[in-house]
mmCIF file of C-alpha atoms and ligand atoms in Angstrom:
data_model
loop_
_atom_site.group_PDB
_atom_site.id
_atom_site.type_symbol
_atom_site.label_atom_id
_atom_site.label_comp_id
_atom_site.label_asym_id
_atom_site.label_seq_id
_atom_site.Cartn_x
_atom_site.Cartn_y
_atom_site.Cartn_z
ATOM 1 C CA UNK A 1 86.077 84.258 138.664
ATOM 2 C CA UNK A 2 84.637 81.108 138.021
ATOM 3 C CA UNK A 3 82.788 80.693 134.099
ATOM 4 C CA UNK A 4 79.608 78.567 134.079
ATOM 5 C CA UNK A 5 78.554 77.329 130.514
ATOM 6 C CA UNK A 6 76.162 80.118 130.264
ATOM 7 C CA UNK A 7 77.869 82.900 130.806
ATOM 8 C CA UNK A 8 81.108 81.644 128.695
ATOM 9 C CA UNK A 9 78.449 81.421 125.959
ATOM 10 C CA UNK A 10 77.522 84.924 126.127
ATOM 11 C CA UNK A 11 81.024 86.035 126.640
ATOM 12 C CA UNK A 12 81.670 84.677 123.424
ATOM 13 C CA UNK A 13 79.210 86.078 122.045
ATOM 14 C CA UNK A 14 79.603 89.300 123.148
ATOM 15 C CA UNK A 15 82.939 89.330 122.447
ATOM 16 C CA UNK A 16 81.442 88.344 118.362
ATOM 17 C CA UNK A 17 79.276 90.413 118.106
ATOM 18 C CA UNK A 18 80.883 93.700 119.861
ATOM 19 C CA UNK A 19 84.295 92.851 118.091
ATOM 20 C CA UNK A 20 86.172 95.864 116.934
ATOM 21 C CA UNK A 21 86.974 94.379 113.564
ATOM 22 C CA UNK A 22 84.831 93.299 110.991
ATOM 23 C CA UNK A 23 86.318 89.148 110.342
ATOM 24 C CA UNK A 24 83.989 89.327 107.138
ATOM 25 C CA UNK A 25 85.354 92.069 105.395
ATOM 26 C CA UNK A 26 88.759 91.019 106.494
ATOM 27 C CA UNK A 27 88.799 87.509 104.842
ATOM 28 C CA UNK A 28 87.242 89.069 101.733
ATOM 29 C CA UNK A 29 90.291 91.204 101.177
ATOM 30 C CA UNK A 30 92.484 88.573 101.812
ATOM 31 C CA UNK A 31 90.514 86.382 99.050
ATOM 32 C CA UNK A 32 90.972 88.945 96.844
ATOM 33 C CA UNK A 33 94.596 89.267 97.312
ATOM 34 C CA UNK A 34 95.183 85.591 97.059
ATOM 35 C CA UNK A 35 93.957 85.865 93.999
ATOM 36 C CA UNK A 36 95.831 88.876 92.817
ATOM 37 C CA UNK A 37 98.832 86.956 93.958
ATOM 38 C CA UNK A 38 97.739 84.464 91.156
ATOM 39 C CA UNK A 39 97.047 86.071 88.786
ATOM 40 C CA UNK A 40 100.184 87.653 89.151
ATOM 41 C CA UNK A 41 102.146 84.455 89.451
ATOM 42 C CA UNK A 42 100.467 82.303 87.217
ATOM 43 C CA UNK A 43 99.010 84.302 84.384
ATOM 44 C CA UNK A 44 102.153 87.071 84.280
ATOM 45 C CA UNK A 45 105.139 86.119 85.804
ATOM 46 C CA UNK A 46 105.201 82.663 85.061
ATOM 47 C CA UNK A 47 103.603 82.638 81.554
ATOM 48 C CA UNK A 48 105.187 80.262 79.108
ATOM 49 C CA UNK A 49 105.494 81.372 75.426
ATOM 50 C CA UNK A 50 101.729 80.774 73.573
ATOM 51 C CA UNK A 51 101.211 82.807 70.265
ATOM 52 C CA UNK A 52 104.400 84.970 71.267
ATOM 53 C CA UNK A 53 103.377 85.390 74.718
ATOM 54 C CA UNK A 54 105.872 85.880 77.540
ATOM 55 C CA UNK A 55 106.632 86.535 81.033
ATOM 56 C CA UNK A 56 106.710 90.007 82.849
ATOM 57 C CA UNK A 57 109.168 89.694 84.902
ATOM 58 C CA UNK A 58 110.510 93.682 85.866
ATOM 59 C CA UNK A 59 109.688 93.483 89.571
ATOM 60 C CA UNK A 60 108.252 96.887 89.705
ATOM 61 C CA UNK A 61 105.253 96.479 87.086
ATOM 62 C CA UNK A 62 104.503 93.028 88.895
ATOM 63 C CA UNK A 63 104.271 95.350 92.350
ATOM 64 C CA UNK A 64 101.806 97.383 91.322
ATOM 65 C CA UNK A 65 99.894 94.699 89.518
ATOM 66 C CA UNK A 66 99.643 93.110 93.195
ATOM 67 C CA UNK A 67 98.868 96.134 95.025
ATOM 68 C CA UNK A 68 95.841 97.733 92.709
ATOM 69 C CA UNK A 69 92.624 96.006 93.625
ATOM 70 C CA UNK A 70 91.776 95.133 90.092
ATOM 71 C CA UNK A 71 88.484 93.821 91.319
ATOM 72 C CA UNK A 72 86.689 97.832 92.005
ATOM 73 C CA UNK A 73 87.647 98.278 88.394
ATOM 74 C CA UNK A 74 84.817 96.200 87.317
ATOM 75 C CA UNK A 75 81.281 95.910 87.985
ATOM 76 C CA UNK A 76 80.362 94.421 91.558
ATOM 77 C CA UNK A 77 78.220 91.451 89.631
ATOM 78 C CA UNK A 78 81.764 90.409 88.188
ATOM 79 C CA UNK A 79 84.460 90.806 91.219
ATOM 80 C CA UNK A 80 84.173 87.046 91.548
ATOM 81 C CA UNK A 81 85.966 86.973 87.646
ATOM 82 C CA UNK A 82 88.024 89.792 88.137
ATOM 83 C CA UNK A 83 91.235 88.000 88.658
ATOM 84 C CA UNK A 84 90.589 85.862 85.696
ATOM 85 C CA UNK A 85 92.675 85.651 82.585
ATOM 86 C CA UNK A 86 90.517 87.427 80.493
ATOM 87 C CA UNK A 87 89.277 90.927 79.641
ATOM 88 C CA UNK A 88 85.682 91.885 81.085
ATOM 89 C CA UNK A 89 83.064 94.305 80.074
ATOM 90 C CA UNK A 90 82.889 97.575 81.721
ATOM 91 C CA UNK A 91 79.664 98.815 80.265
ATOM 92 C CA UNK A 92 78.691 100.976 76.954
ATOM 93 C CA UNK A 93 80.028 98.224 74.895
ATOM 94 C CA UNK A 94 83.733 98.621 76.478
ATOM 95 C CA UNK A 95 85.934 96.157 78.826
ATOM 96 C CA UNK A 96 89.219 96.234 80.977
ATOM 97 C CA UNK A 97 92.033 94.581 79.242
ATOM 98 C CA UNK A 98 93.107 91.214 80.117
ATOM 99 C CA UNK A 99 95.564 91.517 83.035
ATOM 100 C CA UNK A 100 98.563 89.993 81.280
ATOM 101 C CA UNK A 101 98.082 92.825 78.380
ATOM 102 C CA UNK A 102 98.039 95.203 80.979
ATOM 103 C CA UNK A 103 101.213 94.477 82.782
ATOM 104 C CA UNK A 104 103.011 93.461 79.174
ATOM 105 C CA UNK A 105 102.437 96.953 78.172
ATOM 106 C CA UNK A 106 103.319 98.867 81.775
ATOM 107 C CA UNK A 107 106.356 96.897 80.977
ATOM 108 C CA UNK A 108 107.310 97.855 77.709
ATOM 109 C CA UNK A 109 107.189 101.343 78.438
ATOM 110 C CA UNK A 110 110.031 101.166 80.875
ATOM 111 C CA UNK A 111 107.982 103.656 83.102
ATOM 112 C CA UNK A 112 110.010 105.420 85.767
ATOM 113 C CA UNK A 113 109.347 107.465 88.738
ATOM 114 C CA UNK A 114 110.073 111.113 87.252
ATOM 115 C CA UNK A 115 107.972 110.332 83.699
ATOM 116 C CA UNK A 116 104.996 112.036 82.738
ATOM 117 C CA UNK A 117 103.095 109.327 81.184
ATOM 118 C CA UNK A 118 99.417 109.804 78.906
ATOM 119 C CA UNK A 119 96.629 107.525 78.450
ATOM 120 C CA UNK A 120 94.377 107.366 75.492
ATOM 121 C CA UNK A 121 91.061 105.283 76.744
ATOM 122 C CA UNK A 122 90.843 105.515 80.523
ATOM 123 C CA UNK A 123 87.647 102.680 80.443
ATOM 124 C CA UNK A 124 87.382 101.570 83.957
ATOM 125 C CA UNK A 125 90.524 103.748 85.220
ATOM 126 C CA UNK A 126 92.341 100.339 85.688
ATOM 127 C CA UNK A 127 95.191 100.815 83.658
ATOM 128 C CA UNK A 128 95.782 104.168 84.890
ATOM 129 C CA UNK A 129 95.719 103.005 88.221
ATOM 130 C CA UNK A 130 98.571 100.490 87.188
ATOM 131 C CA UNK A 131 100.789 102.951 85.664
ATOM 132 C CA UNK A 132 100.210 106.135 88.465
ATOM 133 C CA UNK A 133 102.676 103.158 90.758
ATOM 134 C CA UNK A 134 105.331 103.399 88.096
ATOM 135 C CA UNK A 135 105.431 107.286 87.480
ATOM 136 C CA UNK A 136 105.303 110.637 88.659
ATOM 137 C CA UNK A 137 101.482 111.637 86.703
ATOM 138 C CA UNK A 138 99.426 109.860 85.150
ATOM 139 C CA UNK A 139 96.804 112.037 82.093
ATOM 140 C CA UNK A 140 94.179 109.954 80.773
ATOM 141 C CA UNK A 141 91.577 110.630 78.017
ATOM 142 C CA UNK A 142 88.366 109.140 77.949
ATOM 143 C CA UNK A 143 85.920 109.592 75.022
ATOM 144 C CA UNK A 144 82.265 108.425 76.762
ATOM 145 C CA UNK A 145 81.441 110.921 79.114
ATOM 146 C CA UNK A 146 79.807 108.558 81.889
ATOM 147 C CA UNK A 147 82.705 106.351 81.452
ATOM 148 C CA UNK A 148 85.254 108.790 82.504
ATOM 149 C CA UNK A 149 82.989 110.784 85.179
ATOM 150 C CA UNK A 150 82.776 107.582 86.658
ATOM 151 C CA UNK A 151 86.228 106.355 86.419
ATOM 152 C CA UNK A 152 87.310 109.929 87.944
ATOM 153 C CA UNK A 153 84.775 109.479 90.903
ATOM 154 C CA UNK A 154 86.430 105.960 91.536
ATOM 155 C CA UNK A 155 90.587 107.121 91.511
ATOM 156 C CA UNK A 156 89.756 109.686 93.604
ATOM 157 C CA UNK A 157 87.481 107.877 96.279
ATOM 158 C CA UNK A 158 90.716 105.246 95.940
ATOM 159 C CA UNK A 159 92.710 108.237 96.802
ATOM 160 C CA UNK A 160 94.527 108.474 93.167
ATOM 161 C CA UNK A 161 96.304 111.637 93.565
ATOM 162 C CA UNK A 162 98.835 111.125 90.308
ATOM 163 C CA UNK A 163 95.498 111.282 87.614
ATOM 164 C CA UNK A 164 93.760 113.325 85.506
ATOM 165 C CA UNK A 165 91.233 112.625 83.684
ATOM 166 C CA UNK A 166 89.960 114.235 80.907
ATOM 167 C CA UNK A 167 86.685 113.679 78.657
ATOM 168 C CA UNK A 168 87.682 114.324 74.889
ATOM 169 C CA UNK A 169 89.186 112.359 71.783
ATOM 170 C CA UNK A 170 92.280 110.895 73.027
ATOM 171 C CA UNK A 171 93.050 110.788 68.740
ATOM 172 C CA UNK A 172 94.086 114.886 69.469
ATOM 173 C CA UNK A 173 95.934 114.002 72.540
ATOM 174 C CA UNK A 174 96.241 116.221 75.505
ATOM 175 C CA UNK A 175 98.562 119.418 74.413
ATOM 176 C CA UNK A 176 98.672 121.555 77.418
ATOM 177 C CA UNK A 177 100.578 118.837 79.382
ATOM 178 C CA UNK A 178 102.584 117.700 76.623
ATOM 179 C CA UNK A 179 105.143 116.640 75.818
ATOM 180 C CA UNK A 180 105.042 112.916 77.355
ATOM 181 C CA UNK A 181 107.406 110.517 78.200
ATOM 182 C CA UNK A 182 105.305 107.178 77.722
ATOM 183 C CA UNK A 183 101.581 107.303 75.869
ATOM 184 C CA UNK A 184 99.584 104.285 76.293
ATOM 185 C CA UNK A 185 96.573 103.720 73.663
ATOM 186 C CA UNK A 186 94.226 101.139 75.213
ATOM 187 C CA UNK A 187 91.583 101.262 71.887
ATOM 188 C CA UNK A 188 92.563 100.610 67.996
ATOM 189 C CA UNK A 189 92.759 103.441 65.624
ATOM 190 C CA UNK A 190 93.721 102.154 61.979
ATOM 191 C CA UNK A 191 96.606 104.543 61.955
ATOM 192 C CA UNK A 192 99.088 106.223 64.226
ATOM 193 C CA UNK A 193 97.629 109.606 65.130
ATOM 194 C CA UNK A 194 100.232 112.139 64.376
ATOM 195 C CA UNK A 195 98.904 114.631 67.481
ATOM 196 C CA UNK A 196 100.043 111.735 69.724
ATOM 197 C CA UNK A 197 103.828 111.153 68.031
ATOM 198 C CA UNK A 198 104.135 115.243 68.275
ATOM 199 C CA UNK A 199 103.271 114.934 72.068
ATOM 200 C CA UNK A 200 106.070 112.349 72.757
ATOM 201 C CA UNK A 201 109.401 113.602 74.216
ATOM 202 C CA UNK A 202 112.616 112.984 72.424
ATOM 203 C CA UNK A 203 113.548 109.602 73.694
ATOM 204 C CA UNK A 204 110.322 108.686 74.222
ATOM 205 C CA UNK A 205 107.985 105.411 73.895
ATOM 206 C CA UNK A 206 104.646 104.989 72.632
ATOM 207 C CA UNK A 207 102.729 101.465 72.791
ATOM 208 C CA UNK A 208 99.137 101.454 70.956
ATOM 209 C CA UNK A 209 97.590 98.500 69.155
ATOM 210 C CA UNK A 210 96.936 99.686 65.340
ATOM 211 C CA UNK A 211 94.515 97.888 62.930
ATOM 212 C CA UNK A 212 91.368 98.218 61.288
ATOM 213 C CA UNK A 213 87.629 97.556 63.380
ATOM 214 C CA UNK A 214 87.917 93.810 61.408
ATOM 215 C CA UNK A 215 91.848 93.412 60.736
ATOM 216 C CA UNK A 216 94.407 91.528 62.835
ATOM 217 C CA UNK A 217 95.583 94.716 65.124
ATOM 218 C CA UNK A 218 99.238 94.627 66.037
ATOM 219 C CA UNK A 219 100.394 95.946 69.290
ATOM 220 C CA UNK A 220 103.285 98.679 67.850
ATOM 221 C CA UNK A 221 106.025 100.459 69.893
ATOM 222 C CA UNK A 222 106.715 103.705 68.489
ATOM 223 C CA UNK A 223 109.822 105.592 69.664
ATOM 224 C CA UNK A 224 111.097 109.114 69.151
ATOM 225 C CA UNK A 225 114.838 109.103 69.343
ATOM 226 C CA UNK A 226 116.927 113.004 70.276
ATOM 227 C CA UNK A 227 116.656 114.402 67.104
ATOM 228 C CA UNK A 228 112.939 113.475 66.711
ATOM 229 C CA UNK A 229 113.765 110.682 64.698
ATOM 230 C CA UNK A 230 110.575 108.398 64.485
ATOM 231 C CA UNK A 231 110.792 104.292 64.825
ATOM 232 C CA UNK A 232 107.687 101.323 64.538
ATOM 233 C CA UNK A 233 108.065 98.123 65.662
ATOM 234 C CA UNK A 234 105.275 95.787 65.851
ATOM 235 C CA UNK A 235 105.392 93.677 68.860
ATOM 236 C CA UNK A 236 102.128 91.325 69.263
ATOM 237 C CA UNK A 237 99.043 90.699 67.537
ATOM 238 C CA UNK A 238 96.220 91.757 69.978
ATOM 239 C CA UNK A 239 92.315 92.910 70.171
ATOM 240 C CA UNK A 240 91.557 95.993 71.272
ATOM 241 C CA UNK A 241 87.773 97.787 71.352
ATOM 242 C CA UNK A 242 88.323 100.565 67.941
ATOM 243 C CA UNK A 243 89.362 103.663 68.765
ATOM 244 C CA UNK A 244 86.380 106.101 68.015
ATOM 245 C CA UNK A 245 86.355 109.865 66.975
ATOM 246 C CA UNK A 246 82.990 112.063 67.518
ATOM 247 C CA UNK A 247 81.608 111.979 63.878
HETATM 248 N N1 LIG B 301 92.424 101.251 79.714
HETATM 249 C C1 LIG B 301 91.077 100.799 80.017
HETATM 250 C C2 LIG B 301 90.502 99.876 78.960
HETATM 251 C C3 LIG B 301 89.989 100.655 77.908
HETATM 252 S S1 LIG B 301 88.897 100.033 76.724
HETATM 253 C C4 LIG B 301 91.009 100.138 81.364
HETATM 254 O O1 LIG B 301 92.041 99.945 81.996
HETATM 255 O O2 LIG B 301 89.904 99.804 81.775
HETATM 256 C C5 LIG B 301 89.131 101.361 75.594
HETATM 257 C C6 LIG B 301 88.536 102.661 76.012
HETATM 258 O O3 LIG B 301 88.911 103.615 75.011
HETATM 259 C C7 LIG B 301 87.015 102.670 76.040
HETATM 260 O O4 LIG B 301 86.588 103.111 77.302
HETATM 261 C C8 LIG B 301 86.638 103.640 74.930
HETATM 262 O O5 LIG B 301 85.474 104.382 75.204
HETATM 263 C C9 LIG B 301 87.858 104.532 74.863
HETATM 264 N N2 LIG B 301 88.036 105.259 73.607
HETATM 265 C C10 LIG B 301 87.736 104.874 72.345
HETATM 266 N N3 LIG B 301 88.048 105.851 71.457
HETATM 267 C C11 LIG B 301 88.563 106.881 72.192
HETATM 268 C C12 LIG B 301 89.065 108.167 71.855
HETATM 269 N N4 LIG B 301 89.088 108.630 70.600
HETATM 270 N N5 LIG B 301 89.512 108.946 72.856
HETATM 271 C C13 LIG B 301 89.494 108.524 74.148
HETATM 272 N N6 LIG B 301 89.019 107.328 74.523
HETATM 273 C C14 LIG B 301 88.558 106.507 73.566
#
């Protein structure tokens, strides 16, 4: 069959506008997975020391900080800044940690497949999302109500099977699933909460930043050894949003 210039045209497109696959929505994903790939390079893996600041470098925590689309975590106004190295509001005077704080923390919890791992400040459901790769469930607490409904809509429309998430005060923990191998406190109480220590295993890690609403917070490791034995050890100074109680 011979072509002339006419019908090429509309052979071409036809064949554009009929295509089976949408070229937009495919280059967007791969933009946002260039820059995941970035971030993860540049602002993670490769980070030189600053104020104390180091690499990740377990390959496992950098995985999953490559394969969770960081970007539906936040607002749609702000997916352009998502990859940034910086935390972002979230709405109700909250944000989503700063990706490097994120992964630094995954990684100092030595997560593993079989843990049961809790969350105390689910925000945008991010770093729940980050830890469900590492372990076998994933219980998160969130303490404003259209924070968590929405973060719960979100994991399971992203097809989040590992999570639960619960509306309460995180301070109390989350008893009827306890005890935990790894709890994660993404806001600043001015203490330890003793609910939270009594939830974690023998053996088991805690990493929460701990300091006063206007006081340098430091990011604290608390570990429970067999015999219940309890260790702190201060590991960063960081900012966190306060950790708030009803009342
Ligand atoms: N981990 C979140 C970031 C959380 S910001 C993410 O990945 O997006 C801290 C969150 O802790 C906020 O959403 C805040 O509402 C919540 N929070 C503060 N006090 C709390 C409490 N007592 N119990 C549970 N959540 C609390």
């Amino acid at each position: 069959m011979k072509l002339n210039f006419f019908s090429l045209h509309a052979l071409l497109i036809g064949m554009l506008l009929f295509s089976p696959v949408n070229e937009s929505s495919y280059s967007a994903e791969d933009k946002y997975q260039l820059e995941r790939r970035q971030m993860v390079t540049i602002q993670i893996d490769s980070r030189h020391v600053s104020d104390g600041r180091v690499g990740v470098k377990t390959e496992s925590v950098l995985e999953a900080m490559l394969q969770v689309p960081r970007h539906r975590f936040v607002p749609q106004k702000l997916w352009s800044r998502a990859y940034m190295d910086s935390p972002l509001p979230i709405g109700y005077d909250q944000t989503i940690s700063q990706p490097y704080i994120v992964a630094y923390m995954t990684e100092q919890l030595k997560p593993k497949k079989d843990y049961k791992a809790l969350e105390i400040g689910t925000g945008s459901g991010y770093q729940a999302a980050v830890l469900s790769k590492l372990v076998s469930h994933v219980y998160t607490i969130e303490i404003i109500e259209e924070l968590g409904q929405r973060a719960k809509k979100l994991l399971t429309d992203m097809k989040y099977k590992n999570i639960s998430v619960k509306i309460g005060d995180g301070y109390l923990g989350w008893e009827e699933n306890a005890p935990y191998d790894i709890i994660i406190v993404t806001a600043a109480p001015d203490h330890i909460p003793p609910p939270l220590v009594k939830q974690l295993k023998p053996e088991g890690v805690m990493c929460i930043p701990v300091g006063g609403r206007f006081q340098v917070q430091n990011l604290t490791l608390v570990r429970k050894d067999k015999d219940g034995l309890v260790r702190t050890k201060r590991i960063m100074p960081v900012r966190f949003v306060p950790l708030t109680r009803k009342d």
